[in-house]
Coordinates of C-alpha atoms and ligand atoms in Angstrom, one line a residue:
M12 CA 26.0 9.1 -11.2
A13 CA 23.1 6.6 -11.1
K14 CA 20.9 7.7 -7.8
E15 CA 21.2 5.8 -4.8
R16 CA 18.0 4.2 -3.8
K17 CA 16.8 2.2 -0.5
Y18 CA 14.8 -0.9 -0.4
A19 CA 13.7 -3.0 2.2
I20 CA 13.2 -6.4 1.6
I21 CA 10.8 -8.4 3.6
S22 CA 10.0 -12.2 4.0
D23 CA 7.5 -14.6 5.8
I24 CA 5.4 -12.1 7.5
H25 CA 3.4 -15.5 8.1
A26 CA -0.1 -13.4 9.4
N27 CA 1.4 -11.2 12.3
I28 CA 0.2 -8.1 11.8
E29 CA 1.9 -6.1 14.5
A30 CA 5.3 -7.8 13.7
L31 CA 4.4 -6.4 9.8
D32 CA 3.0 -2.7 10.8
A33 CA 6.6 -2.6 13.4
V34 CA 8.7 -3.4 10.3
I35 CA 6.5 -1.3 7.9
A36 CA 7.3 1.8 10.7
D37 CA 10.3 0.9 10.8
A38 CA 11.9 1.0 7.1
T39 CA 9.6 3.5 6.8
A40 CA 11.7 6.0 9.3
Q41 CA 14.5 4.5 7.6
G42 CA 13.7 6.1 4.7
V43 CA 12.8 3.4 2.3
D44 CA 12.0 3.8 -1.5
E45 CA 10.7 0.5 -1.9
F46 CA 9.7 -2.8 -0.2
L47 CA 10.1 -5.9 -1.9
C48 CA 8.4 -9.0 -0.4
L49 CA 9.9 -12.8 -0.5
G50 CA 6.7 -14.0 0.2
D51 CA 4.9 -16.4 2.9
V52 CA 2.3 -13.2 3.5
V53 CA 0.4 -16.0 5.6
G54 CA 0.1 -18.9 7.5
Y55 CA 1.4 -19.3 11.4
N56 CA -0.5 -16.8 12.9
A57 CA -3.6 -15.1 13.2
S58 CA -3.5 -12.2 11.1
P59 CA -3.6 -13.1 7.4
C60 CA -6.7 -10.9 5.9
E61 CA -5.0 -7.7 7.5
C62 CA -1.5 -9.0 6.2
I63 CA -2.5 -9.1 3.3
A64 CA -4.5 -6.2 3.0
R65 CA -1.0 -3.9 4.3
I66 CA 1.0 -6.0 1.6
R67 CA -1.2 -4.7 -0.8
E68 CA -1.0 -0.9 0.2
L69 CA 1.8 -0.9 0.2
N70 CA 2.3 -1.7 -4.0
C71 CA 5.7 -3.5 -3.8
R72 CA 6.5 -6.6 -5.5
V73 CA 5.7 -10.1 -3.9
I74 CA 6.7 -13.6 -4.6
H75 CA 5.1 -16.4 -4.1
G76 CA 6.2 -18.9 -1.2
N77 CA 5.0 -22.4 0.0
H78 CA 2.5 -21.2 2.2
D79 CA 0.8 -18.7 1.0
H80 CA 0.3 -22.2 -2.5
Y81 CA -0.9 -24.3 0.8
C82 CA -3.9 -22.4 1.9
S83 CA -4.7 -20.8 -2.4
D84 CA -4.4 -24.3 -4.0
P85 CA -7.7 -26.5 -2.6
T86 CA -6.1 -29.4 -4.2
V87 CA -3.3 -28.8 -1.3
D88 CA -4.0 -32.1 0.7
L89 CA -4.5 -31.6 4.3
N90 CA -3.5 -34.6 5.1
D91 CA 0.0 -34.6 4.1
F92 CA 1.3 -32.2 7.3
N93 CA 2.0 -32.7 11.2
D94 CA -1.4 -31.8 13.2
E95 CA -1.1 -27.7 14.0
A96 CA 0.1 -27.1 10.3
A97 CA -3.3 -28.7 8.6
A98 CA -5.1 -26.5 11.9
V99 CA -3.1 -23.6 10.5
I100 CA -3.6 -24.4 7.0
D101 CA -7.5 -24.8 6.9
W102 CA -7.8 -22.9 8.9
T103 CA -6.7 -19.5 6.9
R104 CA -8.5 -20.7 4.0
R105 CA -11.7 -20.0 5.7
Q106 CA -10.9 -17.1 6.7
L107 CA -9.7 -16.1 2.8
S108 CA -12.0 -14.2 0.9
Q109 CA -12.0 -15.2 -3.4
D110 CA -10.4 -11.9 -3.6
E111 CA -7.7 -12.8 -1.2
L112 CA -7.5 -16.8 -2.7
E113 CA -7.1 -15.2 -6.4
W114 CA -4.5 -12.3 -5.5
L115 CA -2.4 -15.0 -3.7
R116 CA -2.4 -17.5 -6.4
S117 CA -1.4 -14.8 -8.6
L118 CA 1.7 -14.2 -7.5
P119 CA 5.0 -15.5 -9.4
M120 CA 7.9 -17.2 -7.7
R121 CA 10.4 -15.8 -8.6
L122 CA 11.5 -11.6 -10.7
K123 CA 14.6 -9.8 -11.1
V124 CA 14.1 -6.5 -10.4
F125 CA 16.8 -3.4 -12.5
G126 CA 20.1 -6.9 -11.3
F127 CA 19.4 -8.7 -8.5
G128 CA 17.1 -11.9 -8.0
L129 CA 13.9 -12.2 -5.6
V130 CA 12.9 -15.3 -4.8
H131 CA 11.3 -17.3 -2.2
G132 CA 13.4 -20.9 -1.0
S133 CA 16.0 -21.6 -3.8
L134 CA 16.4 -20.3 -7.6
D135 CA 16.5 -24.3 -8.8
S136 CA 13.3 -25.1 -9.2
P137 CA 11.0 -22.9 -7.4
A138 CA 7.9 -23.8 -7.1
D139 CA 9.2 -26.6 -5.4
F140 CA 10.5 -24.9 -2.2
R141 CA 14.0 -26.2 -1.0
Y142 CA 15.5 -24.8 2.3
T143 CA 18.1 -23.4 1.9
F144 CA 20.0 -24.1 4.6
N145 CA 23.5 -24.2 4.4
A146 CA 26.7 -23.7 1.9
E147 CA 25.7 -27.1 -0.2
D148 CA 22.2 -26.4 -0.5
A149 CA 23.3 -22.7 -2.1
R150 CA 25.6 -24.2 -5.0
D151 CA 22.6 -25.4 -6.2
S152 CA 21.1 -22.2 -6.0
F153 CA 24.4 -19.9 -7.2
N154 CA 25.0 -22.7 -10.7
I155 CA 21.4 -21.1 -11.7
Q156 CA 22.0 -17.6 -10.5
D157 CA 22.5 -14.7 -13.3
T158 CA 22.9 -11.9 -11.7
P159 CA 25.0 -10.7 -9.0
I160 CA 22.5 -10.3 -5.6
C161 CA 19.5 -12.8 -5.1
F162 CA 17.7 -12.3 -2.0
H163 CA 15.3 -15.1 0.0
G164 CA 13.7 -16.3 2.8
H165 CA 11.9 -19.2 3.4
T166 CA 14.8 -21.1 6.2
H167 CA 13.6 -17.6 9.1
V168 CA 17.0 -17.8 9.0
P169 CA 18.8 -14.7 8.2
K170 CA 22.4 -15.9 6.7
I171 CA 24.9 -14.9 3.8
F172 CA 26.1 -17.1 0.9
A173 CA 29.1 -15.7 -0.1
M174 CA 30.4 -17.4 -3.8
V175 CA 34.2 -16.8 -4.3
H176 CA 36.2 -18.7 -7.3
D177 CA 34.1 -21.5 -6.9
Q178 CA 34.5 -21.7 -2.9
V179 CA 30.8 -21.2 -1.2
I180 CA 30.7 -19.8 2.3
A181 CA 28.0 -19.3 5.1
L182 CA 28.2 -16.2 7.0
P183 CA 26.3 -14.9 9.9
P184 CA 24.0 -11.9 9.0
P185 CA 26.6 -8.9 10.9
N186 CA 25.3 -6.4 13.1
E187 CA 25.9 -3.0 11.3
K188 CA 25.3 -1.8 7.9
V189 CA 27.9 -3.6 5.2
M190 CA 29.4 -4.0 1.9
L191 CA 28.8 -5.8 -0.6
D192 CA 31.6 -6.6 -2.6
H193 CA 31.3 -6.3 -6.1
T194 CA 33.7 -9.5 -7.2
M195 CA 31.5 -12.1 -5.0
K196 CA 27.8 -13.5 -5.8
Y197 CA 25.6 -13.4 -3.1
F198 CA 22.3 -15.3 -2.0
I199 CA 21.3 -13.4 0.7
N200 CA 18.4 -15.0 3.3
V201 CA 16.4 -11.6 4.4
G202 CA 15.0 -13.5 8.2
S203 CA 11.7 -13.3 9.0
V204 CA 8.9 -11.1 9.8
G205 CA 6.1 -12.5 11.4
Q206 CA 8.4 -15.6 12.9
P207 CA 11.4 -16.2 12.9
R208 CA 14.0 -18.6 14.0
D209 CA 17.4 -17.8 15.5
R210 CA 16.3 -17.2 19.1
I211 CA 15.9 -13.6 18.3
N212 CA 11.8 -12.8 19.4
Q213 CA 12.6 -9.5 17.4
A214 CA 11.0 -8.6 14.0
C215 CA 13.6 -8.7 11.2
Y216 CA 14.1 -7.8 7.8
L217 CA 16.7 -6.0 5.6
I218 CA 18.0 -3.4 3.9
Y219 CA 19.3 -3.1 1.0
T220 CA 21.0 0.2 -0.6
V221 CA 23.0 0.5 -4.0
K222 CA 23.6 3.7 -6.5
G223 CA 23.2 1.6 -10.6
I224 CA 23.3 -2.4 -10.1
V225 CA 25.9 -3.5 -8.5
G226 CA 27.6 -3.5 -5.2
G227 CA 25.5 -1.6 -2.7
T228 CA 25.2 -2.3 1.1
I229 CA 23.0 -4.7 3.2
E230 CA 21.9 -4.0 6.9
Y231 CA 19.8 -6.3 8.7
R232 CA 17.0 -4.6 11.0
R233 CA 15.6 -6.0 14.2
V234 CA 12.9 -4.4 15.5
D235 CA 10.6 -5.0 18.5
Y236 CA 6.5 -5.7 18.9
D237 CA 3.5 -6.4 20.1
I238 CA 4.2 -10.6 20.8
E239 CA 2.4 -10.6 23.3
S240 CA -1.0 -9.3 21.2
T241 CA 0.5 -11.4 18.2
A242 CA 0.3 -14.7 21.1
A243 CA -3.6 -13.5 22.3
R244 CA -5.3 -13.7 18.7
I245 CA -3.8 -17.0 17.4
E246 CA -4.8 -18.1 21.0
A247 CA -8.8 -15.7 20.6
A248 CA -8.7 -17.7 17.0
G249 CA -8.6 -21.8 18.4
L250 CA -5.1 -21.5 16.7
P251 CA -2.5 -24.0 18.7
T252 CA -1.2 -21.8 21.2
E253 CA 2.4 -23.1 20.8
L254 CA 2.4 -20.9 17.9
G255 CA 2.2 -17.8 20.2
D256 CA 4.7 -19.0 22.4
R257 CA 7.5 -19.4 20.0
L258 CA 7.2 -16.0 18.6
F259 CA 8.3 -14.9 22.2
V260 CA 12.1 -17.3 22.0
G261 CA 12.3 -16.9 18.3
K262 CA 11.8 -20.2 17.2
Ligands
LIG18 ZN1 8.0 -18.7 5.9

């Protein structure tokens, strides 16, 4: 009989160290065996170096997100972004050491871990960072998903996409732990640690518990953190204060 294994799956940390530390503490208290990170460690908030250090300390698998790409690849043209986004990317690039930049650049676009998949946005062309907002978007990933379950992030909105026969359905995140149906295929958005956008201002992540490689349970976790401190850091760094304001309303 295979041993049960508990994964904390975290995504879209976005340089929010207060939220990341709160999530690590919560997951540790839940007894997780392993952390997995779906990308966007940096961008938007004001603690990129601290978040990179913390994630590296966890010694976990990490996927490459679009903001990890914008902030670590100097050939990405800032003129392609709105003023707010360009300001943060430019500021973040100036904070990061050569070693941190290289680490961000080295992250893989997708991974398979013991029978389930990890990607930032979508499985079809992961380097294009397409958003999966609805069932139709999810179908593009399902078409090439070769594992029963794949976890993703990118939209900052927790959601479960499931394929039953040829139907794709979108389900809201359950409030309780739920058992996955091993006859269905799942593409699951774990939500965002550092900048939730589903009108809930708590940090969000997911615990996946599985024995062997099929089925298992998922549980979405919401964790309070010190939003005031995160917003104060944004202001002190001279970044647009709207970035702090949106954290209070979760959008
Ligand atoms: Zn993101």
